mmCIF file of C-alpha atoms in Angstrom:
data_model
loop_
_atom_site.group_PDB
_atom_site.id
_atom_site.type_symbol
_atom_site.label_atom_id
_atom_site.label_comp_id
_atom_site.label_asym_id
_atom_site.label_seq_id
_atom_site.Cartn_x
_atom_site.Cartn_y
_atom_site.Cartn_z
ATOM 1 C CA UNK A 1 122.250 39.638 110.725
ATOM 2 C CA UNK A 2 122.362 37.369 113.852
ATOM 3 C CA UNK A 3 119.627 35.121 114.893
ATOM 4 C CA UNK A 4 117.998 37.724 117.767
ATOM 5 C CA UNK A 5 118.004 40.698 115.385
ATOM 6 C CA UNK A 6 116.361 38.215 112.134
ATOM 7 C CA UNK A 7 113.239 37.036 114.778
ATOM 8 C CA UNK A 8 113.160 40.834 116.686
ATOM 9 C CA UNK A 9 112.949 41.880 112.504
ATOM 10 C CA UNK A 10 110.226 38.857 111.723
ATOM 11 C CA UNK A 11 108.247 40.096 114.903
ATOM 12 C CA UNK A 12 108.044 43.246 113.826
ATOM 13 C CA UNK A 13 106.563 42.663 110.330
ATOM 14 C CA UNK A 14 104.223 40.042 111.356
ATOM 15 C CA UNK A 15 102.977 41.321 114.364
ATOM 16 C CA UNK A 16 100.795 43.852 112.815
ATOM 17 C CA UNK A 17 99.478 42.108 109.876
ATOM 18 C CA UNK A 18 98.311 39.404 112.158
ATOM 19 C CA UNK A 19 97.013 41.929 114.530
ATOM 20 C CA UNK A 20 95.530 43.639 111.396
ATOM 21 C CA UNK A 21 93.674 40.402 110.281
ATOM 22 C CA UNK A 22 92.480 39.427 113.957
ATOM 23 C CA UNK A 23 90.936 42.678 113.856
ATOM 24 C CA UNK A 24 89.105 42.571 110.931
ATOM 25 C CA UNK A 25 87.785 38.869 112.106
ATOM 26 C CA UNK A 26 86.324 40.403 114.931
ATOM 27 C CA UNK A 27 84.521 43.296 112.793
ATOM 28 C CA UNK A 28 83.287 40.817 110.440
ATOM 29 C CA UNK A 29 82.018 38.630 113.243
ATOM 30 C CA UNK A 30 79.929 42.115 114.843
ATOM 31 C CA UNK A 31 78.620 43.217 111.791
ATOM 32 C CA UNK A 32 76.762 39.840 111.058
ATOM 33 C CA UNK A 33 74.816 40.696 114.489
ATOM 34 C CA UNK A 34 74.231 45.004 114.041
ATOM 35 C CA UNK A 35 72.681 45.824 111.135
ATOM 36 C CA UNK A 36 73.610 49.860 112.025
ATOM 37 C CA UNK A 37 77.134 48.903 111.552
ATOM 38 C CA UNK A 38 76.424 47.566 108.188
ATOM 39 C CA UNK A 39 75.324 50.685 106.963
ATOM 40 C CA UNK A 40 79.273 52.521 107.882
ATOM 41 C CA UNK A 41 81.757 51.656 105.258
ATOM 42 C CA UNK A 42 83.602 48.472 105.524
ATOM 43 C CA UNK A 43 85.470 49.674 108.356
ATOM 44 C CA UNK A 44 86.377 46.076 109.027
ATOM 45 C CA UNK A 45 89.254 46.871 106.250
ATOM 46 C CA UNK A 46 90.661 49.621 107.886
ATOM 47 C CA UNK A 47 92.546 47.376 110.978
ATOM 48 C CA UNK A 48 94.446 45.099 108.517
ATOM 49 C CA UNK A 49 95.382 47.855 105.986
ATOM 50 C CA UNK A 50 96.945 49.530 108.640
ATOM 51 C CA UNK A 51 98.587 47.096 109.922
ATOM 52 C CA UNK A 52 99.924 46.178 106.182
ATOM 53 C CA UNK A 53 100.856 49.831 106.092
ATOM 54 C CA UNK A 54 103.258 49.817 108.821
ATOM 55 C CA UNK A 55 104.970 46.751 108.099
ATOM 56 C CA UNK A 56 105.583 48.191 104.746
ATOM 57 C CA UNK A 57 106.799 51.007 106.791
ATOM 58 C CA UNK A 58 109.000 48.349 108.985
ATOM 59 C CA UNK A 59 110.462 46.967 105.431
ATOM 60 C CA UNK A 60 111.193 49.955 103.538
ATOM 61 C CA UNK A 61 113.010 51.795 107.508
ATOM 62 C CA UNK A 62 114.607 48.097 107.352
ATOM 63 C CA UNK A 63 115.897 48.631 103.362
ATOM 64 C CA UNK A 64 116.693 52.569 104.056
ATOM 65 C CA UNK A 65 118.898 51.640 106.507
ATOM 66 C CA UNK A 66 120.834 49.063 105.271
ATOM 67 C CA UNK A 67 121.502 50.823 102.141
ATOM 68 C CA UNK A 68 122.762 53.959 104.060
ATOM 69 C CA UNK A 69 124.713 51.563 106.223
ATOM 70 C CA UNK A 70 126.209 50.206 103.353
ATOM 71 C CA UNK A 71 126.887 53.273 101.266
ATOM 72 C CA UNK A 72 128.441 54.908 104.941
ATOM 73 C CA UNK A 73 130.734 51.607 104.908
ATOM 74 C CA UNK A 74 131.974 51.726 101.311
ATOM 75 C CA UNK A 75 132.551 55.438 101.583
ATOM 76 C CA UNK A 76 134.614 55.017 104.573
ATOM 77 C CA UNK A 77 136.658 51.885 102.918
ATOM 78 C CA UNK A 78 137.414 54.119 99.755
ATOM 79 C CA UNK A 79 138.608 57.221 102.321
ATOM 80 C CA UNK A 80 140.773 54.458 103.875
ATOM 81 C CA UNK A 81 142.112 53.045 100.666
ATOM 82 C CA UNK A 82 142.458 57.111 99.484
ATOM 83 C CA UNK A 83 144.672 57.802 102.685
ATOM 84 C CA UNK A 84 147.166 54.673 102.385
ATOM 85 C CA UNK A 85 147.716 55.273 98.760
ATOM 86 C CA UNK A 86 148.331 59.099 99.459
ATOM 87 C CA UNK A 87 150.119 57.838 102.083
ATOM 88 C CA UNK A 88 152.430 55.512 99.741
ATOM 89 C CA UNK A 89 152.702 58.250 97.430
ATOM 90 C CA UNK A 90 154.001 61.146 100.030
ATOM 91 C CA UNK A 91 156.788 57.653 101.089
ATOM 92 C CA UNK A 92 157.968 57.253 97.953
ATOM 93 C CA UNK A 93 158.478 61.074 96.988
ATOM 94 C CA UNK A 94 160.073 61.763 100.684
ATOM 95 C CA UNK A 95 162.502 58.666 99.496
ATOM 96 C CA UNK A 96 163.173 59.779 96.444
ATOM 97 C CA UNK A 97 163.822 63.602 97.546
ATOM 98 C CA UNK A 98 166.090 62.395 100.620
ATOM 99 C CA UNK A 99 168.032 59.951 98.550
ATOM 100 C CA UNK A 100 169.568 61.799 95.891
ATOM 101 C CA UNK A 101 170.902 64.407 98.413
ATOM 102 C CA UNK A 102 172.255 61.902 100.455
ATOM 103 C CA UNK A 103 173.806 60.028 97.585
ATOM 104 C CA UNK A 104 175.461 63.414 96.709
ATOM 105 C CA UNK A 105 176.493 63.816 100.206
ATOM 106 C CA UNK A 106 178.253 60.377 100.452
ATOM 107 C CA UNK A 107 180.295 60.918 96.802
ATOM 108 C CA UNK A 108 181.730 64.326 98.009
ATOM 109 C CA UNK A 109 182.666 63.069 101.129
ATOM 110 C CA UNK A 110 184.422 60.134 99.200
ATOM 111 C CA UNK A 111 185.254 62.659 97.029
ATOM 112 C CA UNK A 112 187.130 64.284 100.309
ATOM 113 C CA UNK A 113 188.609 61.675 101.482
ATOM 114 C CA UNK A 114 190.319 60.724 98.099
ATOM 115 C CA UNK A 115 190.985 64.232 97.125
ATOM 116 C CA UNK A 116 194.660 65.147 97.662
ATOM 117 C CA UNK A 117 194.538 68.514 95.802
ATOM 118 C CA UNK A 118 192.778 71.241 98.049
ATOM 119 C CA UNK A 119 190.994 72.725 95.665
ATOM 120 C CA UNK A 120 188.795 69.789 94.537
ATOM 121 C CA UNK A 121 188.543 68.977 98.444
ATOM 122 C CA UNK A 122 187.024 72.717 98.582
ATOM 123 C CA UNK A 123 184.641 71.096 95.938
ATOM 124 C CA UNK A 124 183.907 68.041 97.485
ATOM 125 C CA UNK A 125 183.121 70.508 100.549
ATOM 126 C CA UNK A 126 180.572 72.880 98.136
ATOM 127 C CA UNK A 127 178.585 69.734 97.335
ATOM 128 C CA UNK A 128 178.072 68.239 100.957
ATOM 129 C CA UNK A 129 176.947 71.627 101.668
ATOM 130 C CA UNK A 130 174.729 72.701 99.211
ATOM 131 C CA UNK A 131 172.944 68.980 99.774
ATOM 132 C CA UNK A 132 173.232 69.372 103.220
ATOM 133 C CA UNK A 133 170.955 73.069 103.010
ATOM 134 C CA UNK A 134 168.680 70.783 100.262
ATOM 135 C CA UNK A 135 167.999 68.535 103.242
ATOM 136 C CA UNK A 136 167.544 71.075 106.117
ATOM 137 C CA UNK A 137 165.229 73.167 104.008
ATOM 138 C CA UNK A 138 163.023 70.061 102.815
ATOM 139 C CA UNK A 139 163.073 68.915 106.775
ATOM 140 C CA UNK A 140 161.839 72.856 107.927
ATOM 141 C CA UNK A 141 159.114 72.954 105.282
ATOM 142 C CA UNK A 142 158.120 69.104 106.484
ATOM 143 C CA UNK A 143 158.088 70.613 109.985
ATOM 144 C CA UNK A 144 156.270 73.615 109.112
ATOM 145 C CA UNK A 145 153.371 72.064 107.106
ATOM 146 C CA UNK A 146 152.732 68.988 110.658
ATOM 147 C CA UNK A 147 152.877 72.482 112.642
ATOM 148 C CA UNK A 148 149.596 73.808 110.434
ATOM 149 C CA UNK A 149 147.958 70.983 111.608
ATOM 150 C CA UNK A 150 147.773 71.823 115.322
ATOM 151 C CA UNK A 151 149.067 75.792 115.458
ATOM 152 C CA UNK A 152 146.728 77.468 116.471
ATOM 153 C CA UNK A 153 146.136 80.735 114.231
ATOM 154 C CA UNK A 154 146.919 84.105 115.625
ATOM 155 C CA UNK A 155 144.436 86.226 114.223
ATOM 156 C CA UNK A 156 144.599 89.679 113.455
ATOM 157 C CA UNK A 157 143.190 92.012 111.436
ATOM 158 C CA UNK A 158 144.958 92.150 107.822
ATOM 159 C CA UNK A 159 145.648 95.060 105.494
ATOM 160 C CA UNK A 160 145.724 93.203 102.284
ATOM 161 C CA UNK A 161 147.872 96.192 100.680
ATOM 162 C CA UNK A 162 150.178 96.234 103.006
ATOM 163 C CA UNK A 163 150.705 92.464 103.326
ATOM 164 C CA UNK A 164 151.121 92.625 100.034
ATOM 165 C CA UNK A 165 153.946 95.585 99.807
ATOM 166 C CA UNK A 166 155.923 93.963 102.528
ATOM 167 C CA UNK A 167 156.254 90.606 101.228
ATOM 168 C CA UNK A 168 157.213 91.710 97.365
ATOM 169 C CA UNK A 169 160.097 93.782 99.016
ATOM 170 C CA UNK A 170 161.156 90.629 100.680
ATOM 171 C CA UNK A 171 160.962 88.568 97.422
ATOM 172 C CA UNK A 172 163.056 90.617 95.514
ATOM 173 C CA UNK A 173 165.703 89.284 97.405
ATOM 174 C CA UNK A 174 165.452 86.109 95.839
ATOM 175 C CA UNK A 175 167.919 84.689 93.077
ATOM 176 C CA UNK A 176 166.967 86.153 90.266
ATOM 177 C CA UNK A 177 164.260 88.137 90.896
ATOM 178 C CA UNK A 178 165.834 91.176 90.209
ATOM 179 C CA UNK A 179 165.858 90.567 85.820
ATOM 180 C CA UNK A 180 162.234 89.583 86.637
ATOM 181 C CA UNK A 181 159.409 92.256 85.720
ATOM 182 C CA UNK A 182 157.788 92.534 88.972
ATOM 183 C CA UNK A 183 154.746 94.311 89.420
ATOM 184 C CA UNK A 184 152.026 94.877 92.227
ATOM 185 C CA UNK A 185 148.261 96.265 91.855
ATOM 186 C CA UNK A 186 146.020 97.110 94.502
ATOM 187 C CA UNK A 187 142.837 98.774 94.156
ATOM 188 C CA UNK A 188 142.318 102.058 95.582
ATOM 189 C CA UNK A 189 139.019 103.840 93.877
ATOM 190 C CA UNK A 190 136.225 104.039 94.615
ATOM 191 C CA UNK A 191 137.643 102.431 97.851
ATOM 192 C CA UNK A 192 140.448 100.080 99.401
ATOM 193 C CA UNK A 193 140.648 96.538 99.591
ATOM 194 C CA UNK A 194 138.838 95.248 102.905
ATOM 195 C CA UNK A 195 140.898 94.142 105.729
ATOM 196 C CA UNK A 196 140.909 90.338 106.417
ATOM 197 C CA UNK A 197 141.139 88.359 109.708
ATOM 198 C CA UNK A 198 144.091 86.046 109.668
ATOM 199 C CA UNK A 199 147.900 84.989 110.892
ATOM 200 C CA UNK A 200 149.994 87.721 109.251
ATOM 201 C CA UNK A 201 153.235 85.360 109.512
ATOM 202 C CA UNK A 202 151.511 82.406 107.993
ATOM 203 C CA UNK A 203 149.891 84.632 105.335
ATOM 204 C CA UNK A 204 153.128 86.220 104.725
ATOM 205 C CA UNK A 205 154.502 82.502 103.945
ATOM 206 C CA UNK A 206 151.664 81.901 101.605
ATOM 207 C CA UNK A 207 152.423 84.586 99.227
ATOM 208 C CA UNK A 208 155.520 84.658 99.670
ATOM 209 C CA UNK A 209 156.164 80.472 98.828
ATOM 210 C CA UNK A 210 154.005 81.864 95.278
ATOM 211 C CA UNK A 211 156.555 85.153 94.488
ATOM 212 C CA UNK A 212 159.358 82.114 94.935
ATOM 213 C CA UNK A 213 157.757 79.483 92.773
ATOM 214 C CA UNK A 214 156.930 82.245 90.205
ATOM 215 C CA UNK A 215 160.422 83.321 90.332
ATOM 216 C CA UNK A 216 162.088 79.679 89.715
ATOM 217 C CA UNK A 217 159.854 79.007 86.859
ATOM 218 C CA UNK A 218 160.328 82.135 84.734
ATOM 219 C CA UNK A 219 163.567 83.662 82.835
ATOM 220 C CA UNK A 220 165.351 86.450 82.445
ATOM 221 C CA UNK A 221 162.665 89.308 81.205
ATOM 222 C CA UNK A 222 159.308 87.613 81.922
ATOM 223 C CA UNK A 223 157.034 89.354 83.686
ATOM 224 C CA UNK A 224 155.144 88.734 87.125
ATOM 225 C CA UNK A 225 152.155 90.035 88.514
ATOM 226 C CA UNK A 226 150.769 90.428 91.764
ATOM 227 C CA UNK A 227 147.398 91.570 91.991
ATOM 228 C CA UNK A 228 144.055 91.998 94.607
ATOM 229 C CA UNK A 229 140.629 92.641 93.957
ATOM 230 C CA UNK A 230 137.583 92.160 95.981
ATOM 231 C CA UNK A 231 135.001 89.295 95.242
ATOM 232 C CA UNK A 232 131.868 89.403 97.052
ATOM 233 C CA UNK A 233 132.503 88.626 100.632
ATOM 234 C CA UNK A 234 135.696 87.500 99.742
ATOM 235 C CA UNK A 235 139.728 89.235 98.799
ATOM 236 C CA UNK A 236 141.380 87.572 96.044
ATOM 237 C CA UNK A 237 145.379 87.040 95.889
ATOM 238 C CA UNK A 238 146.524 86.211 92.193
ATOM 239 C CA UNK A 239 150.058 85.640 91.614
ATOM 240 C CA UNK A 240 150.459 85.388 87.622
ATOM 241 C CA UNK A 241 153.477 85.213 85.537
ATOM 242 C CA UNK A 242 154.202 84.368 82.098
ATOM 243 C CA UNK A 243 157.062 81.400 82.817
ATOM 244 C CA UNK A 244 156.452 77.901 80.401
ATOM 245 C CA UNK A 245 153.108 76.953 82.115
ATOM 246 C CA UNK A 246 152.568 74.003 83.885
ATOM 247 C CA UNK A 247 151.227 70.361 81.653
ATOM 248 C CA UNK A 248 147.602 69.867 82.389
ATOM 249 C CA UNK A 249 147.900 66.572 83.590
ATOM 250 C CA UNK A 250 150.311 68.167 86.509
ATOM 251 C CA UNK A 251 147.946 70.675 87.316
ATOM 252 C CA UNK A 252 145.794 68.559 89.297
ATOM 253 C CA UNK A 253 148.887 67.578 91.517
ATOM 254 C CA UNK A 254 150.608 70.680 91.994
ATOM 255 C CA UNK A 255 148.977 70.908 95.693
ATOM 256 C CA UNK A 256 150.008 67.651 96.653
ATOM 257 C CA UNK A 257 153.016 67.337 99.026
ATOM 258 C CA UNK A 258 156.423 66.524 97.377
ATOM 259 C CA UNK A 259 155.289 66.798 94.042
ATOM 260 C CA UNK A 260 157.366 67.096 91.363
ATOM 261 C CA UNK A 261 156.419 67.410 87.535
ATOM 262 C CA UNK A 262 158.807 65.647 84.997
ATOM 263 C CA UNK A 263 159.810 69.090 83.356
ATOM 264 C CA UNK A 264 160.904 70.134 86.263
ATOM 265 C CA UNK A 265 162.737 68.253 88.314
ATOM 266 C CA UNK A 266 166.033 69.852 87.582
ATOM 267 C CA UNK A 267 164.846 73.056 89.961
ATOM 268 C CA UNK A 268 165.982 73.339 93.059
ATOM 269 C CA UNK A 269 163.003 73.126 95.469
ATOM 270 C CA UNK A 270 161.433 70.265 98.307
ATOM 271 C CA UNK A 271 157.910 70.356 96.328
ATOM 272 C CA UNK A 272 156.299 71.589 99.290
ATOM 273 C CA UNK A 273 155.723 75.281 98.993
ATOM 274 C CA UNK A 274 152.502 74.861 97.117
ATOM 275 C CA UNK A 275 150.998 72.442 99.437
ATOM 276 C CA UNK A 276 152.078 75.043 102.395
ATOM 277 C CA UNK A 277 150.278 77.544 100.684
ATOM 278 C CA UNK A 278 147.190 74.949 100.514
ATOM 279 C CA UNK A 279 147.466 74.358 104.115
ATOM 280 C CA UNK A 280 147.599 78.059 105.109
ATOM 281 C CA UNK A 281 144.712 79.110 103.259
ATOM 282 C CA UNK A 282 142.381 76.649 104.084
ATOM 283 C CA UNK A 283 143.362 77.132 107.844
ATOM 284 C CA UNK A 284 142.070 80.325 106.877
ATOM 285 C CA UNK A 285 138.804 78.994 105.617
ATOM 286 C CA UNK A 286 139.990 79.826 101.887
ATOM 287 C CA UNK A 287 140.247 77.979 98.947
ATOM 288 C CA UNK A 288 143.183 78.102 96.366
ATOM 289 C CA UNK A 289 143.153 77.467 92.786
ATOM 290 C CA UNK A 290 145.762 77.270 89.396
ATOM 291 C CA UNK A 291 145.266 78.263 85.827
ATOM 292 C CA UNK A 292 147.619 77.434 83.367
ATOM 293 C CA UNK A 293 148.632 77.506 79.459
ATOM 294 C CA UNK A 294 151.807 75.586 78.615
ATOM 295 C CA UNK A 295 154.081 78.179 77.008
ATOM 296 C CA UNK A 296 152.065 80.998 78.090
ATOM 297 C CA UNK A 297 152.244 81.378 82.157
ATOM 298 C CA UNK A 298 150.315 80.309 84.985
ATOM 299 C CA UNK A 299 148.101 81.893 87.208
ATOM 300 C CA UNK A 300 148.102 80.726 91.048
ATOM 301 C CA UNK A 301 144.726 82.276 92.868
ATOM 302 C CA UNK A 302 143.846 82.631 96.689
ATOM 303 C CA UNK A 303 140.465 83.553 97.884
ATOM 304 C CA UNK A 304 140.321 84.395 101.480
ATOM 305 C CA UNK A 305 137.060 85.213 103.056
ATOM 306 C CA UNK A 306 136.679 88.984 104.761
ATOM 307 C CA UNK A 307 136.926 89.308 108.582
ATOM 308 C CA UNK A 308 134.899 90.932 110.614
ATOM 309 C CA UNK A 309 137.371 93.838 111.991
ATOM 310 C CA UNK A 310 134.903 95.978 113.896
ATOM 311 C CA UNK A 311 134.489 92.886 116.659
ATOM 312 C CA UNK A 312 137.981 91.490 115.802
ATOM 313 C CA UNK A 313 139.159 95.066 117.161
ATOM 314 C CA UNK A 314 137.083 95.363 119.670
ATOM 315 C CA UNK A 315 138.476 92.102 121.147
ATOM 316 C CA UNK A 316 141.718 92.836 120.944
ATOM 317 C CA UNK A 317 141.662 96.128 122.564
ATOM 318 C CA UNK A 318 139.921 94.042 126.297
ATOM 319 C CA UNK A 319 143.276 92.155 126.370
#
C-alpha cells in the first residue's frame, strides 16, 4: 500500500472517532448547563458510537476487500499456471504424435533410396504413405478443433432420429464395423424425440468421431449401441459398447487433446476425436460425459439442451 493510500486509509478511520468524541465533549459540556436535557438518555453516547461504528465499517470494507483482492489474484495465478501446464502437456503429445510418423517417413524413404528390388521399394512407398495420411489426418482434426473456436454455428432445427439414422449408415463404412453388432434405438411412443437447435454438420462429426472410437476399441462380435431418450429439457446421445473399457485413472483424460492411454497406443488414431466431440457439444451449450468398466465396455453420453423450433422456424422462413 503506498504512502497516499496508508494516510487517505488512516483519515478515514480516525476522522470519525475523533469527530465522534468532539461530539460527545460538546454534549457533555450542554448538559452541565440544561437540566431538561439531563432527563433524555445519555444521548451524548450516541455521536462517538457512531462514529466507532463506521470506522469499524471502514476496517472490516478495508479487510473484505483485500481478501477478495487476494483470493481474485491467486485464482487468476493458478488459471495461469493451469493453462501453461496444459499448454506443455498438448507440446509434448503434438511432439510425440508428429515424431514417430516422421521418423517412419524418413526410414522408408532411406528405405527407398537403398532398396534395389522393386518390390520392397513398393514397401518403402506403403509406409511413407500410410504416415504421410497419419499426419494429414492429425493436422485436419488440429485444424478443425482452432475452427470451433471462432465458427460460428449454423443453427437449424435437428431431428434427433434422423441425425441419428444418417450418421450410423455412414459409420458402417468404417474398417471393421461391419463384424460389429450395431444397433440404433429411438423412442417413438407415446411420442418422438424433440427436435434440437444446432449445426447438423458439426453434430454429425460428434457422433460420428463416437461410432469411430467405439469401433477401434471393440472386436470382432461385440456389440454397440446407439441410443436417445429425452431428459427433462434436455435429448440425450449415448454411444455404448462392450469393447475392454477404459482404466479409471484415463477416464478423467479422455477429453483432453492428444491423449493417449498406455493400452492403447498401438491404435491408429490423432487422440483428438474425443476432445472434438467436447468442443462441439459445449458450442452447443451441452455437456458430455464417460462411464466405464474395464473388461466390460464403456459408455460415452451427450446431453444437448432442446431448441426452441417454433421461433427457430419462424426465423428462418423471413430470410
Amino acid at each position: 500500500m503506498s504512502r497516499v493510500k496508508l494516510l487517505g486509509f488512516v483519515i478515514k478511520v480516525l476522522l470519525p472517532i475523533g469527530l465522534g468524541i468532539a461530539g460527545w465533549i460538546i454534549l457533555e459540556r450542554v448538559y452541565e448547563e440544561n437540566l431538561f436535557l439531563h432527563s433524555w438518555i445519555e444521548i451524548s453516547t450516541i455521536p462517538w458510537v457512531l462514529g466507532l461504528l463506521y470506522s469499524l465499517g471502514v476496517i472490516g470494507s478495508h479487510c473484505i476487500r483485500s481478501w477478495l483482492k487476494d483470493r481474485d489474484e491467486k485464482l487468476k495465478t493458478q488459471i495461469q499456471v493451469g493453462m501453461v501446464e496444459e499448454r506443455r502437456r498438448f507440446l509434448r503429445r503434438l511432439d510425440h504424435e508428429m515424431k514417430n510418423p516422421l521418423m517412419a517417413i524418413r526410414a522408408g524413404l532411406a528405405n527407398l533410396a537403398e532398396s534395389p528390388k522393386q518390390e520392397a521399394r513398393n514397401d518403402a512407398l506403403d509406409s511413407v504413405s500410410v504416415q504421410v495420411l497419419r499426419l494429414s489426418n492429425l493436422i485436419s482434426d488440429l485444424r478443425k478443433l482452432a475452427d470451433l473456436e471462432t465458427r460460428p454455428l449454423e443453427c437449424i432445427p435437428v431431428d434427433v432420429a434422423v441425425l441419428l439414422e444418417e450418421t450410423l449408415a455412414a459409420a458402417q463404412d468404417l474398417p471393421h464395423a461391419s463384424q460389429r453388432q450395431i444397433t440404433l434405438t429411438v423412442p417413438q411412443a407415446p411420442w418422438p424425440l424433440p427436435h434440437i437447435s444446432g449445426d447438423w454438420d458439426l453434430l454429425f462429426l460428434a457422433i460420428y468421431n463416437l461410432l469411430d472410437n467405439a469401433v477401434k476399441f471393440t472386436e470382432s462380435g461385440d456389440t454397440i449401441e446407439v441410443r436417445a431418450f429425452e431428459d427433462g429439457a434436455y435429448v440425450v446421445i449415448e454411444v455404448a459398447e462392450t469393447g475392454v473399457g477404459i482404466p479409471q485413472e484415463d477416464v478423467p483424460h479422455v477429453w483432453e487433446e492428444l491423449y493417449r492411454g498406455e493400452c492403447v497406443r498401438a491404435v491408429p488414431g490423432s487422440g483428438l476425436g474425443l476432445a472434438l466431440v467436447r468442443a462441439i457439444v459445449e458450442r452447443h451449450s451441452g455437456q458430455a460425459s464417460v462411464r466405464s468398466r474395464a473388461g466390460q465396455g464403456t459408455v460415452f453420453s451427450i446431453r444437448l439442451p432442446v431448441g426452441d423450433v417454433t421461433g427457430l422456424q419462424h426465423k428462418v422462413s423471413k430470410l
